[in-house]
PDB file of C-alpha atoms in Angstrom:
ATOM      1  CA  MET F   9     -11.158   2.975 -12.100  1.00  0.00           C
ATOM      2  CA  ARG F  10     -11.428   3.278  -8.333  1.00  0.00           C
ATOM      3  CA  ARG F  11      -8.235   4.158  -6.591  1.00  0.00           C
ATOM      4  CA  LEU F  12      -6.961   6.140  -3.694  1.00  0.00           C
ATOM      5  CA  GLY F  13      -4.269   8.203  -5.368  1.00  0.00           C
ATOM      6  CA  ARG F  14      -2.443   4.945  -6.138  1.00  0.00           C
ATOM      7  CA  VAL F  15      -1.964   4.289  -2.501  1.00  0.00           C
ATOM      8  CA  CYS F  16       0.586   2.281  -0.642  1.00  0.00           C
ATOM      9  CA  ALA F  17       4.372   1.139   1.871  1.00  0.00           C
ATOM     10  CA  THR F  18       8.322   0.926   2.714  1.00  0.00           C
ATOM     11  CA  VAL F  19      11.757  -0.066   1.513  1.00  0.00           C
ATOM     12  CA  GLY F  20      14.145  -1.284   4.174  1.00  0.00           C
ATOM     13  CA  VAL F  21      13.849  -2.211   7.819  1.00  0.00           C
ATOM     14  CA  LEU F  22      10.705  -1.128   9.638  1.00  0.00           C
ATOM     15  CA  ALA F  23      10.998   1.151  12.610  1.00  0.00           C
ATOM     16  CA  ALA F  24       9.749  -0.138  15.965  1.00  0.00           C
ATOM     17  CA  ALA F  25       6.037   0.485  16.382  1.00  0.00           C
ATOM     18  CA  VAL F  26       4.573   2.434  19.270  1.00  0.00           C
ATOM     19  CA  ASN F  27       1.105   2.492  20.822  1.00  0.00           C
ATOM     20  CA  THR F  28       0.969   6.267  20.560  1.00  0.00           C
ATOM     21  CA  ILE F  29       3.039   8.854  18.725  1.00  0.00           C
ATOM     22  CA  ALA F  30       2.434  11.705  21.101  1.00  0.00           C
ATOM     23  CA  GLY F  31       6.146  12.113  21.813  1.00  0.00           C
ATOM     24  CA  ALA F  32       9.179  11.356  19.678  1.00  0.00           C
ATOM     25  CA  ALA F  33       7.212   9.346  17.130  1.00  0.00           C
ATOM     26  CA  ALA F  34       4.988  12.318  16.415  1.00  0.00           C
ATOM     27  CA  ALA F  35       8.085  14.375  15.693  1.00  0.00           C
ATOM     28  CA  ASP F  36       9.412  11.673  13.380  1.00  0.00           C
ATOM     29  CA  CYS F  37       6.121  11.658  11.501  1.00  0.00           C
ATOM     30  CA  LYS F  38       6.219  15.460  11.205  1.00  0.00           C
ATOM     31  CA  VAL F  39       2.560  16.017  11.968  1.00  0.00           C
ATOM     32  CA  ARG F  40       1.056  19.135  13.461  1.00  0.00           C
ATOM     33  CA  LYS F  41      -1.712  18.789  16.013  1.00  0.00           C
ATOM     34  CA  GLN F  42      -4.568  21.191  15.533  1.00  0.00           C
ATOM     35  CA  THR F  43      -7.905  21.797  17.220  1.00  0.00           C
ATOM     36  CA  THR F  44      -9.592  19.405  19.597  1.00  0.00           C
ATOM     37  CA  ARG F  45     -13.063  18.343  18.461  1.00  0.00           C
ATOM     38  CA  THR F  46     -15.733  15.744  19.270  1.00  0.00           C
ATOM     39  CA  VAL F  47     -16.632  12.883  16.946  1.00  0.00           C
ATOM     40  CA  ILE F  48     -20.358  12.941  16.174  1.00  0.00           C
ATOM     41  CA  ALA F  49     -20.505  10.254  13.473  1.00  0.00           C
ATOM     42  CA  VAL F  50     -18.482   7.385  12.045  1.00  0.00           C
ATOM     43  CA  ILE F  51     -19.192   7.041   8.349  1.00  0.00           C
ATOM     44  CA  ASP F  52     -17.003   4.037   7.590  1.00  0.00           C
ATOM     45  CA  GLY F  53     -13.822   2.387   8.831  1.00  0.00           C
ATOM     46  CA  GLN F  54     -11.658   5.314   7.779  1.00  0.00           C
ATOM     47  CA  THR F  55     -13.951   8.372   7.919  1.00  0.00           C
ATOM     48  CA  ILE F  56     -15.401  10.356  10.821  1.00  0.00           C
ATOM     49  CA  ARG F  57     -17.480  13.518  11.148  1.00  0.00           C
ATOM     50  CA  LEU F  58     -16.602  16.152  13.735  1.00  0.00           C
ATOM     51  CA  ASP F  59     -18.863  18.487  15.693  1.00  0.00           C
ATOM     52  CA  ASP F  60     -17.857  21.400  13.443  1.00  0.00           C
ATOM     53  CA  GLY F  61     -19.237  19.566  10.396  1.00  0.00           C
ATOM     54  CA  ARG F  62     -15.902  18.485   8.915  1.00  0.00           C
ATOM     55  CA  GLU F  63     -15.410  14.988   7.574  1.00  0.00           C
ATOM     56  CA  VAL F  64     -11.951  13.582   8.307  1.00  0.00           C
ATOM     57  CA  ARG F  65     -10.371  10.667   6.467  1.00  0.00           C
ATOM     58  CA  LEU F  66      -7.704   8.783   8.405  1.00  0.00           C
ATOM     59  CA  ALA F  67      -4.301   9.281   6.762  1.00  0.00           C
ATOM     60  CA  GLY F  68      -2.161   6.474   5.362  1.00  0.00           C
ATOM     61  CA  VAL F  69      -4.685   3.659   5.748  1.00  0.00           C
ATOM     62  CA  LEU F  70      -7.459   1.920   3.832  1.00  0.00           C
ATOM     63  CA  ALA F  71     -10.589   0.329   5.260  1.00  0.00           C
ATOM     64  CA  PRO F  72     -12.117  -2.813   3.712  1.00  0.00           C
ATOM     65  CA  GLU F  73     -14.596  -2.078   0.945  1.00  0.00           C
ATOM     66  CA  PRO F  74     -17.264  -4.321  -0.595  1.00  0.00           C
ATOM     67  CA  PRO F  75     -16.144  -5.852  -3.902  1.00  0.00           C
ATOM     68  CA  PRO F  76     -17.573  -4.119  -7.005  1.00  0.00           C
ATOM     69  CA  GLY F  77     -19.959  -6.972  -7.830  1.00  0.00           C
ATOM     70  CA  LEU F  78     -21.581  -7.178  -4.393  1.00  0.00           C
ATOM     71  CA  ALA F  79     -25.277  -6.332  -4.298  1.00  0.00           C
ATOM     72  CA  GLU F  80     -26.091  -3.018  -2.612  1.00  0.00           C
ATOM     73  CA  GLU F  81     -28.245  -4.653   0.048  1.00  0.00           C
ATOM     74  CA  ALA F  82     -25.566  -7.214   0.951  1.00  0.00           C
ATOM     75  CA  ILE F  83     -23.316  -6.672   3.962  1.00  0.00           C
ATOM     76  CA  TRP F  84     -19.549  -6.939   3.544  1.00  0.00           C
ATOM     77  CA  VAL F  85     -18.580  -8.222   6.991  1.00  0.00           C
ATOM     78  CA  ALA F  86     -14.992  -6.907   6.989  1.00  0.00           C
ATOM     79  CA  ALA F  87     -16.169  -3.384   6.128  1.00  0.00           C
ATOM     80  CA  GLU F  88     -18.868  -3.439   8.787  1.00  0.00           C
ATOM     81  CA  GLU F  89     -16.470  -4.740  11.438  1.00  0.00           C
ATOM     82  CA  SER F  90     -13.987  -1.986  10.575  1.00  0.00           C
ATOM     83  CA  ARG F  91     -16.688   0.681  10.911  1.00  0.00           C
ATOM     84  CA  LYS F  92     -17.974  -0.728  14.192  1.00  0.00           C
ATOM     85  CA  ALA F  93     -14.467  -0.913  15.655  1.00  0.00           C
ATOM     86  CA  LEU F  94     -13.794   2.734  14.809  1.00  0.00           C
ATOM     87  CA  GLN F  95     -17.200   3.721  16.157  1.00  0.00           C
ATOM     88  CA  SER F  96     -16.523   1.922  19.430  1.00  0.00           C
ATOM     89  CA  LEU F  97     -13.155   3.624  19.737  1.00  0.00           C
ATOM     90  CA  VAL F  98     -13.986   7.279  18.972  1.00  0.00           C
ATOM     91  CA  MET F  99     -17.750   7.898  18.822  1.00  0.00           C
ATOM     92  CA  GLY F 100     -18.755  10.800  21.070  1.00  0.00           C
ATOM     93  CA  LYS F 101     -15.182  11.287  22.269  1.00  0.00           C
ATOM     94  CA  SER F 102     -12.655  14.100  21.990  1.00  0.00           C
ATOM     95  CA  VAL F 103      -9.930  13.803  19.382  1.00  0.00           C
ATOM     96  CA  ARG F 104      -7.016  15.864  18.132  1.00  0.00           C
ATOM     97  CA  ILE F 105      -6.465  16.273  14.413  1.00  0.00           C
ATOM     98  CA  ALA F 106      -2.929  16.260  12.972  1.00  0.00           C
ATOM     99  CA  THR F 107      -2.250  17.068   9.335  1.00  0.00           C
ATOM    100  CA  ALA F 108       0.778  16.298   7.192  1.00  0.00           C
ATOM    101  CA  GLY F 109       1.107  17.031   3.494  1.00  0.00           C
ATOM    102  CA  GLN F 110      -2.076  17.481   1.460  1.00  0.00           C
ATOM    103  CA  ASN F 111      -4.999  18.454   3.669  1.00  0.00           C
ATOM    104  CA  LYS F 112      -8.013  17.383   1.565  1.00  0.00           C
ATOM    105  CA  ASP F 113      -8.959  14.594  -0.813  1.00  0.00           C
ATOM    106  CA  ARG F 114     -11.027  14.957  -3.980  1.00  0.00           C
ATOM    107  CA  TYR F 115     -14.242  14.578  -1.981  1.00  0.00           C
ATOM    108  CA  GLY F 116     -13.385  17.524   0.255  1.00  0.00           C
ATOM    109  CA  ARG F 117     -12.605  15.373   3.296  1.00  0.00           C
ATOM    110  CA  GLN F 118      -9.716  16.482   5.457  1.00  0.00           C
ATOM    111  CA  ILE F 119      -6.866  13.968   5.449  1.00  0.00           C
ATOM    112  CA  ALA F 120      -5.313  13.753   8.890  1.00  0.00           C
ATOM    113  CA  HIS F 121      -3.947  11.581  11.641  1.00  0.00           C
ATOM    114  CA  VAL F 122      -6.383  11.345  14.515  1.00  0.00           C
ATOM    115  CA  PHE F 123      -5.499  11.046  18.212  1.00  0.00           C
ATOM    116  CA  LEU F 124      -8.003   9.921  20.813  1.00  0.00           C
ATOM    117  CA  ILE F 125      -7.662  11.891  24.039  1.00  0.00           C
ATOM    118  CA  VAL F 126      -7.626   9.477  26.984  1.00  0.00           C
ATOM    119  CA  GLY F 127      -6.605  11.071  30.251  1.00  0.00           C
ATOM    120  CA  GLY F 128      -3.262  12.716  29.690  1.00  0.00           C
ATOM    121  CA  ASP F 129      -2.309  10.509  26.746  1.00  0.00           C
ATOM    122  CA  ASP F 130      -3.187  10.550  23.068  1.00  0.00           C
ATOM    123  CA  THR F 131      -3.888   7.192  21.417  1.00  0.00           C
ATOM    124  CA  TRP F 132      -3.052   7.198  17.718  1.00  0.00           C
ATOM    125  CA  VAL F 133      -6.249   5.957  16.085  1.00  0.00           C
ATOM    126  CA  GLU F 134      -4.721   4.724  12.817  1.00  0.00           C
ATOM    127  CA  GLU F 135      -2.059   2.661  14.579  1.00  0.00           C
ATOM    128  CA  ARG F 136      -4.639   1.168  16.942  1.00  0.00           C
ATOM    129  CA  GLN F 137      -7.002   0.188  14.129  1.00  0.00           C
ATOM    130  CA  VAL F 138      -4.209  -1.247  11.981  1.00  0.00           C
ATOM    131  CA  ALA F 139      -2.823  -3.221  14.939  1.00  0.00           C
ATOM    132  CA  ASP F 140      -6.293  -4.672  15.590  1.00  0.00           C
ATOM    133  CA  GLY F 141      -6.587  -5.784  11.963  1.00  0.00           C
ATOM    134  CA  HIS F 142      -9.318  -3.361  10.878  1.00  0.00           C
ATOM    135  CA  LEU F 143      -7.271  -1.343   8.357  1.00  0.00           C
ATOM    136  CA  ARG F 144      -4.444  -1.885   5.871  1.00  0.00           C
ATOM    137  CA  VAL F 145      -1.567   0.525   5.322  1.00  0.00           C
ATOM    138  CA  ALA F 146      -2.098   2.585   2.165  1.00  0.00           C
ATOM    139  CA  SER F 147       0.018   5.694   1.791  1.00  0.00           C
ATOM    140  CA  SER F 148      -0.026   8.098  -1.151  1.00  0.00           C
ATOM    141  CA  THR F 149       2.372  10.645  -2.605  1.00  0.00           C
ATOM    142  CA  THR F 150       0.732  13.312  -0.439  1.00  0.00           C
ATOM    143  CA  SER F 151       0.355  11.167   2.696  1.00  0.00           C
ATOM    144  CA  ARG F 152       3.658   9.392   3.317  1.00  0.00           C
ATOM    145  CA  GLY F 153       4.368  10.179   6.953  1.00  0.00           C
ATOM    146  CA  CYS F 154       4.374   7.592   9.750  1.00  0.00           C
ATOM    147  CA  VAL F 155       4.269   4.642   7.341  1.00  0.00           C
ATOM    148  CA  ALA F 156       7.054   2.671   9.039  1.00  0.00           C
ATOM    149  CA  GLU F 157       5.149   2.605  12.339  1.00  0.00           C
ATOM    150  CA  LEU F 158       1.921   1.618  10.586  1.00  0.00           C
ATOM    151  CA  LEU F 159       3.638  -1.171   8.641  1.00  0.00           C
ATOM    152  CA  ALA F 160       5.016  -2.613  11.854  1.00  0.00           C
ATOM    153  CA  ALA F 161       1.527  -2.586  13.379  1.00  0.00           C
ATOM    154  CA  GLU F 162       0.097  -4.227  10.256  1.00  0.00           C
ATOM    155  CA  ASP F 163       2.754  -6.935  10.358  1.00  0.00           C
ATOM    156  CA  ARG F 164       1.841  -7.792  13.959  1.00  0.00           C
ATOM    157  CA  ALA F 165      -1.859  -7.973  13.093  1.00  0.00           C
ATOM    158  CA  ARG F 166      -1.235 -10.180  10.080  1.00  0.00           C
ATOM    159  CA  ARG F 167       0.983 -12.600  12.007  1.00  0.00           C
ATOM    160  CA  ALA F 168      -1.632 -12.821  14.765  1.00  0.00           C
ATOM    161  CA  LYS F 169      -4.437 -13.222  12.167  1.00  0.00           C
ATOM    162  CA  ARG F 170      -6.485 -10.402  13.623  1.00  0.00           C
ATOM    163  CA  GLY F 171      -9.491  -8.843  11.961  1.00  0.00           C
ATOM    164  CA  LEU F 172      -9.442  -8.743   8.166  1.00  0.00           C
ATOM    165  CA  TRP F 173      -6.310 -10.933   8.017  1.00  0.00           C
ATOM    166  CA  VAL F 174      -8.427 -14.077   8.473  1.00  0.00           C
ATOM    167  CA  ASN F 175     -10.391 -13.133   5.345  1.00  0.00           C
ATOM    168  CA  ALA F 176      -9.183 -14.683   2.074  1.00  0.00           C
ATOM    169  CA  ALA F 177      -9.978 -11.432   0.266  1.00  0.00           C
ATOM    170  CA  TYR F 178      -7.123  -9.668   2.068  1.00  0.00           C
ATOM    171  CA  GLN F 179      -4.323 -12.220   1.969  1.00  0.00           C
ATOM    172  CA  ILE F 180      -0.947 -11.333   0.474  1.00  0.00           C
ATOM    173  CA  ARG F 181      -0.945 -12.355  -3.195  1.00  0.00           C
ATOM    174  CA  ASP F 182       1.808 -14.346  -4.856  1.00  0.00           C
ATOM    175  CA  ALA F 183       3.413 -11.965  -7.348  1.00  0.00           C
ATOM    176  CA  ALA F 184       4.394 -14.924  -9.546  1.00  0.00           C
ATOM    177  CA  LYS F 185       0.747 -15.986 -10.023  1.00  0.00           C
ATOM    178  CA  ALA F 186      -0.420 -13.421 -12.551  1.00  0.00           C
ATOM    179  CA  HIS F 187      -3.595 -15.361 -13.324  1.00  0.00           C
ATOM    180  CA  GLU F 188      -4.751 -14.850  -9.742  1.00  0.00           C
ATOM    181  CA  LEU F 189      -3.805 -11.177  -9.607  1.00  0.00           C
ATOM    182  CA  ALA F 190      -5.714 -10.616 -12.845  1.00  0.00           C
ATOM    183  CA  ASP F 191      -8.895 -11.390 -10.902  1.00  0.00           C
ATOM    184  CA  PHE F 192      -8.243  -8.397  -8.633  1.00  0.00           C
ATOM    185  CA  VAL F 193      -8.019  -5.609 -11.209  1.00  0.00           C
ATOM    186  CA  GLN F 194      -9.334  -2.311  -9.780  1.00  0.00           C
ATOM    187  CA  SER F 195      -8.669  -3.405  -6.212  1.00  0.00           C
ATOM    188  CA  PHE F 196      -5.974  -2.511  -3.711  1.00  0.00           C
ATOM    189  CA  GLU F 197      -3.718  -5.510  -3.191  1.00  0.00           C
ATOM    190  CA  ILE F 198      -0.511  -6.538  -1.413  1.00  0.00           C
ATOM    191  CA  ALA F 199       1.689  -8.842  -3.490  1.00  0.00           C
ATOM    192  CA  GLU F 200       4.938 -10.551  -2.582  1.00  0.00           C
ATOM    193  CA  GLY F 201       7.572 -12.189  -4.773  1.00  0.00           C
ATOM    194  CA  ARG F 202      11.064 -12.131  -6.230  1.00  0.00           C
ATOM    195  CA  VAL F 203      11.955  -9.638  -8.950  1.00  0.00           C
ATOM    196  CA  ARG F 204      12.864 -11.706 -12.013  1.00  0.00           C
ATOM    197  CA  ALA F 205      14.012  -8.834 -14.207  1.00  0.00           C
ATOM    198  CA  VAL F 206      14.551  -5.068 -14.105  1.00  0.00           C
ATOM    199  CA  SER F 207      14.598  -2.924 -17.233  1.00  0.00           C
ATOM    200  CA  GLU F 208      14.608   0.748 -18.113  1.00  0.00           C
ATOM    201  CA  ARG F 209      12.961   2.372 -21.109  1.00  0.00           C
ATOM    202  CA  LYS F 210      12.225   6.032 -21.757  1.00  0.00           C
ATOM    203  CA  ARG F 211      12.903   6.948 -18.110  1.00  0.00           C
ATOM    204  CA  ARG F 212      10.498   4.276 -16.843  1.00  0.00           C
ATOM    205  CA  VAL F 213      11.702   1.391 -14.692  1.00  0.00           C
ATOM    206  CA  TYR F 214       9.976  -1.975 -15.034  1.00  0.00           C
ATOM    207  CA  LEU F 215      10.100  -4.649 -12.318  1.00  0.00           C
ATOM    208  CA  ASP F 216       8.974  -8.005 -13.693  1.00  0.00           C
ATOM    209  CA  PHE F 217       7.873 -10.963 -11.570  1.00  0.00           C
ATOM    210  CA  GLY F 218       7.681 -13.603 -14.287  1.00  0.00           C
ATOM    211  CA  ASP F 219       9.371 -14.764 -17.459  1.00  0.00           C
ATOM    212  CA  ASP F 220       6.812 -13.146 -19.761  1.00  0.00           C
ATOM    213  CA  TRP F 221       6.266  -9.480 -19.001  1.00  0.00           C
ATOM    214  CA  SER F 222       3.306  -9.349 -21.395  1.00  0.00           C
ATOM    215  CA  LYS F 223       1.354 -11.724 -19.128  1.00  0.00           C
ATOM    216  CA  ASP F 224       2.991 -11.616 -15.703  1.00  0.00           C
ATOM    217  CA  LEU F 225       2.850  -8.973 -12.985  1.00  0.00           C
ATOM    218  CA  THR F 226       4.822  -5.820 -13.724  1.00  0.00           C
ATOM    219  CA  ALA F 227       5.489  -2.897 -11.387  1.00  0.00           C
ATOM    220  CA  ILE F 228       6.262   0.405 -13.110  1.00  0.00           C
ATOM    221  CA  VAL F 229       7.961   3.525 -11.794  1.00  0.00           C
ATOM    222  CA  SER F 230       7.474   6.446 -14.173  1.00  0.00           C
ATOM    223  CA  GLY F 231      10.104   9.074 -14.765  1.00  0.00           C
ATOM    224  CA  ARG F 232       8.344  11.783 -12.791  1.00  0.00           C
ATOM    225  CA  ASP F 233       8.170   9.496  -9.736  1.00  0.00           C
ATOM    226  CA  ARG F 234      11.741   8.185  -9.796  1.00  0.00           C
ATOM    227  CA  LYS F 235      13.039  11.236  -7.940  1.00  0.00           C
ATOM    228  CA  ARG F 236      11.178  10.154  -4.805  1.00  0.00           C
ATOM    229  CA  PHE F 237      12.896   6.765  -4.842  1.00  0.00           C
ATOM    230  CA  ALA F 238      16.289   8.329  -5.483  1.00  0.00           C
ATOM    231  CA  ALA F 239      15.764  10.803  -2.629  1.00  0.00           C
ATOM    232  CA  ALA F 240      15.020   7.854  -0.316  1.00  0.00           C
ATOM    233  CA  GLY F 241      18.213   6.091  -1.411  1.00  0.00           C
ATOM    234  CA  VAL F 242      16.364   3.348  -3.310  1.00  0.00           C
ATOM    235  CA  ASP F 243      18.263   1.963  -6.308  1.00  0.00           C
ATOM    236  CA  LEU F 244      15.464   0.473  -8.397  1.00  0.00           C
ATOM    237  CA  LEU F 245      17.864  -0.979 -10.959  1.00  0.00           C
ATOM    238  CA  ALA F 246      19.556  -3.041  -8.238  1.00  0.00           C
ATOM    239  CA  LEU F 247      16.383  -4.890  -7.214  1.00  0.00           C
ATOM    240  CA  LYS F 248      16.765  -7.797  -9.627  1.00  0.00           C
ATOM    241  CA  GLY F 249      16.681 -11.002  -7.566  1.00  0.00           C
ATOM    242  CA  ALA F 250      15.375  -9.272  -4.439  1.00  0.00           C
ATOM    243  CA  LYS F 251      12.269 -10.534  -2.676  1.00  0.00           C
ATOM    244  CA  VAL F 252       9.884  -7.617  -2.262  1.00  0.00           C
ATOM    245  CA  ARG F 253       6.381  -6.835  -1.084  1.00  0.00           C
ATOM    246  CA  LEU F 254       4.334  -4.367  -3.137  1.00  0.00           C
ATOM    247  CA  ARG F 255       1.078  -2.654  -2.378  1.00  0.00           C
ATOM    248  CA  GLY F 256      -1.127  -0.630  -4.661  1.00  0.00           C
ATOM    249  CA  TRP F 257      -4.074  -0.650  -7.043  1.00  0.00           C
ATOM    250  CA  VAL F 258      -3.950  -3.453  -9.597  1.00  0.00           C
ATOM    251  CA  GLU F 259      -4.507  -2.376 -13.182  1.00  0.00           C
ATOM    252  CA  ARG F 260      -4.485  -4.298 -16.440  1.00  0.00           C
ATOM    253  CA  TRP F 261      -1.710  -3.525 -18.946  1.00  0.00           C
ATOM    254  CA  ASN F 262      -1.086  -6.707 -20.872  1.00  0.00           C
ATOM    255  CA  GLY F 263      -0.810  -8.656 -17.592  1.00  0.00           C
ATOM    256  CA  PRO F 264      -1.577  -7.188 -14.144  1.00  0.00           C
ATOM    257  CA  LEU F 265       0.205  -3.929 -13.307  1.00  0.00           C
ATOM    258  CA  ILE F 266       0.936  -1.963 -10.140  1.00  0.00           C
ATOM    259  CA  ASN F 267       2.160   1.609 -10.471  1.00  0.00           C
ATOM    260  CA  LEU F 268       4.744   2.588  -7.860  1.00  0.00           C
ATOM    261  CA  THR F 269       4.701   6.321  -7.244  1.00  0.00           C
ATOM    262  CA  HIS F 270       6.664   6.512  -3.981  1.00  0.00           C
ATOM    263  CA  PRO F 271       9.067   4.257  -2.025  1.00  0.00           C
ATOM    264  CA  GLU F 272       6.622   3.505   0.778  1.00  0.00           C
ATOM    265  CA  GLN F 273       4.823   1.176  -1.637  1.00  0.00           C
ATOM    266  CA  ILE F 274       7.584  -1.414  -1.639  1.00  0.00           C
ATOM    267  CA  GLU F 275       9.299  -3.341   1.140  1.00  0.00           C
ATOM    268  CA  VAL F 276      12.529  -5.206   0.447  1.00  0.00           C
ATOM    269  CA  LEU F 277      12.245  -8.499   2.343  1.00  0.00           C
ATOM    270  CA  ASP F 278      15.686  -9.804   1.412  1.00  0.00           C
ATOM    271  CA  GLN F 279      18.512  -8.791  -0.865  1.00  0.00           C
ATOM    272  CA  PRO F 280      19.059 -10.041  -4.432  1.00  0.00           C
ATOM    273  CA  GLN F 281      20.242 -13.622  -4.629  1.00  0.00           C
ATOM    274  CA  ALA F 282      23.781 -14.007  -5.910  1.00  0.00           C
ATOM    275  CA  ALA F 283      24.185 -15.897  -9.185  1.00  0.00           C
ATOM    276  CA  PRO F 284      25.898 -19.303  -8.807  1.00  0.00           C
ATOM    277  CA  GLN F 285      29.625 -19.175  -9.511  1.00  0.00           C
ATOM    278  CA  MET F 286      30.972 -21.245 -12.419  1.00  0.00           C
ATOM    279  CA  PRO F 287      34.446 -22.759 -12.441  1.00  0.00           C
ATOM    280  CA  PRO F 288      36.807 -20.694 -14.616  1.00  0.00           C
ATOM    281  CA  ASP F 289      37.189 -23.515 -17.181  1.00  0.00           C
ATOM    282  CA  ALA F 290      33.510 -24.501 -17.299  1.00  0.00           C
ATOM    283  CA  ALA F 291      31.677 -24.031 -20.558  1.00  0.00           C
ATOM    284  CA  PRO F 292      28.420 -21.993 -20.477  1.00  0.00           C
ATOM    285  CA  PRO F 293      25.219 -24.075 -20.616  1.00  0.00           C
ATOM    286  CA  ALA F 294      23.812 -24.702 -24.059  1.00  0.00           C
ATOM    287  CA  SER F 295      20.716 -22.760 -25.025  1.00  0.00           C
ATOM    288  CA  SER F 296      17.807 -24.463 -26.730  1.00  0.00           C
ATOM    289  CA  THR F 297      17.063 -21.225 -28.621  1.00  0.00           C
ATOM    290  CA  PRO F 298      19.885 -19.322 -30.315  1.00  0.00           C
ATOM    291  CA  ILE F 299      20.003 -15.737 -29.133  1.00  0.00           C
ATOM    292  CA  SER F 300      19.847 -14.439 -32.685  1.00  0.00           C
ATOM    293  CA  MET F 301      16.570 -16.289 -33.227  1.00  0.00           C
ATOM    294  CA  ALA F 302      14.866 -15.201 -29.988  1.00  0.00           C
ATOM    295  CA  PRO F 303      11.714 -13.151 -30.676  1.00  0.00           C
ATOM    296  CA  THR F 304      11.940  -9.408 -30.097  1.00  0.00           C
ATOM    297  CA  VAL F 305       8.967  -7.634 -28.532  1.00  0.00           C
ATOM    298  CA  GLN F 306       9.021  -3.953 -27.625  1.00  0.00           C
ATOM    299  CA  ARG F 307       7.167  -2.505 -24.703  1.00  0.00           C
ATOM    300  CA  LEU F 308       4.584   0.102 -25.447  1.00  0.00           C
ATOM    301  CA  ASP F 309       4.778   3.465 -23.738  1.00  0.00           C
TER     302      ASP F 309
END
């Protein structure tokens, strides 16, 4: 299955975006600027080659990719536009490389934030490309810095319908429509909906977006990943009823599944809805199925 380390985005209110992060924003992102090099090639919308031979993959973002079934000779317009935009921005120009967290991916490419040197200012390449609608935000457990700024830039691009956001392939999916999400298995998707149920089993937390977890979208946080959410102050068990936006690689596990490995993959759009209050003397509504007769199905681990 193709994936990018189960990439992905953030709980809570987004920080204000900036056009560059050369000053305070760079400090917030905790990146370290390194050598200045020249870009000699643009491989795709998220990868460049420097004059010292290194290939650098832009951190925290994902460029459009052709769908798996597309013929090799066919052109995926969104991917080509993303590559051309990056080429126009940085080709033959001087850039600074800033690393944070893991330095290389499994292909040996350096993962880094890239800053275009223009006069006395540094333009943050990822933020510029996201704001122009050529990239989506896609963090990973080893590349989590600066996500709030990138999400704000992505939100502006989406609202303005720039770049890939006019393409039906990149629209936000309805988390309640599992039959549609099932068509996007093995692809990186953004889904939005209200959490219908939250459960915990064997240290895993399950967020369900439908009445039937065996068919509907489920987001899972495994035990080893829960510490990251706790450290960020995210109470997963309190998300029932909240409207959220998820991003990650869609897998198939009964119904569609998104694994959440870090809190930047989920944005809380509004708080859980309060249950309607019943008068003290009101009788509870009758159930068409007695609780004792309801079927019992266990989740598989």
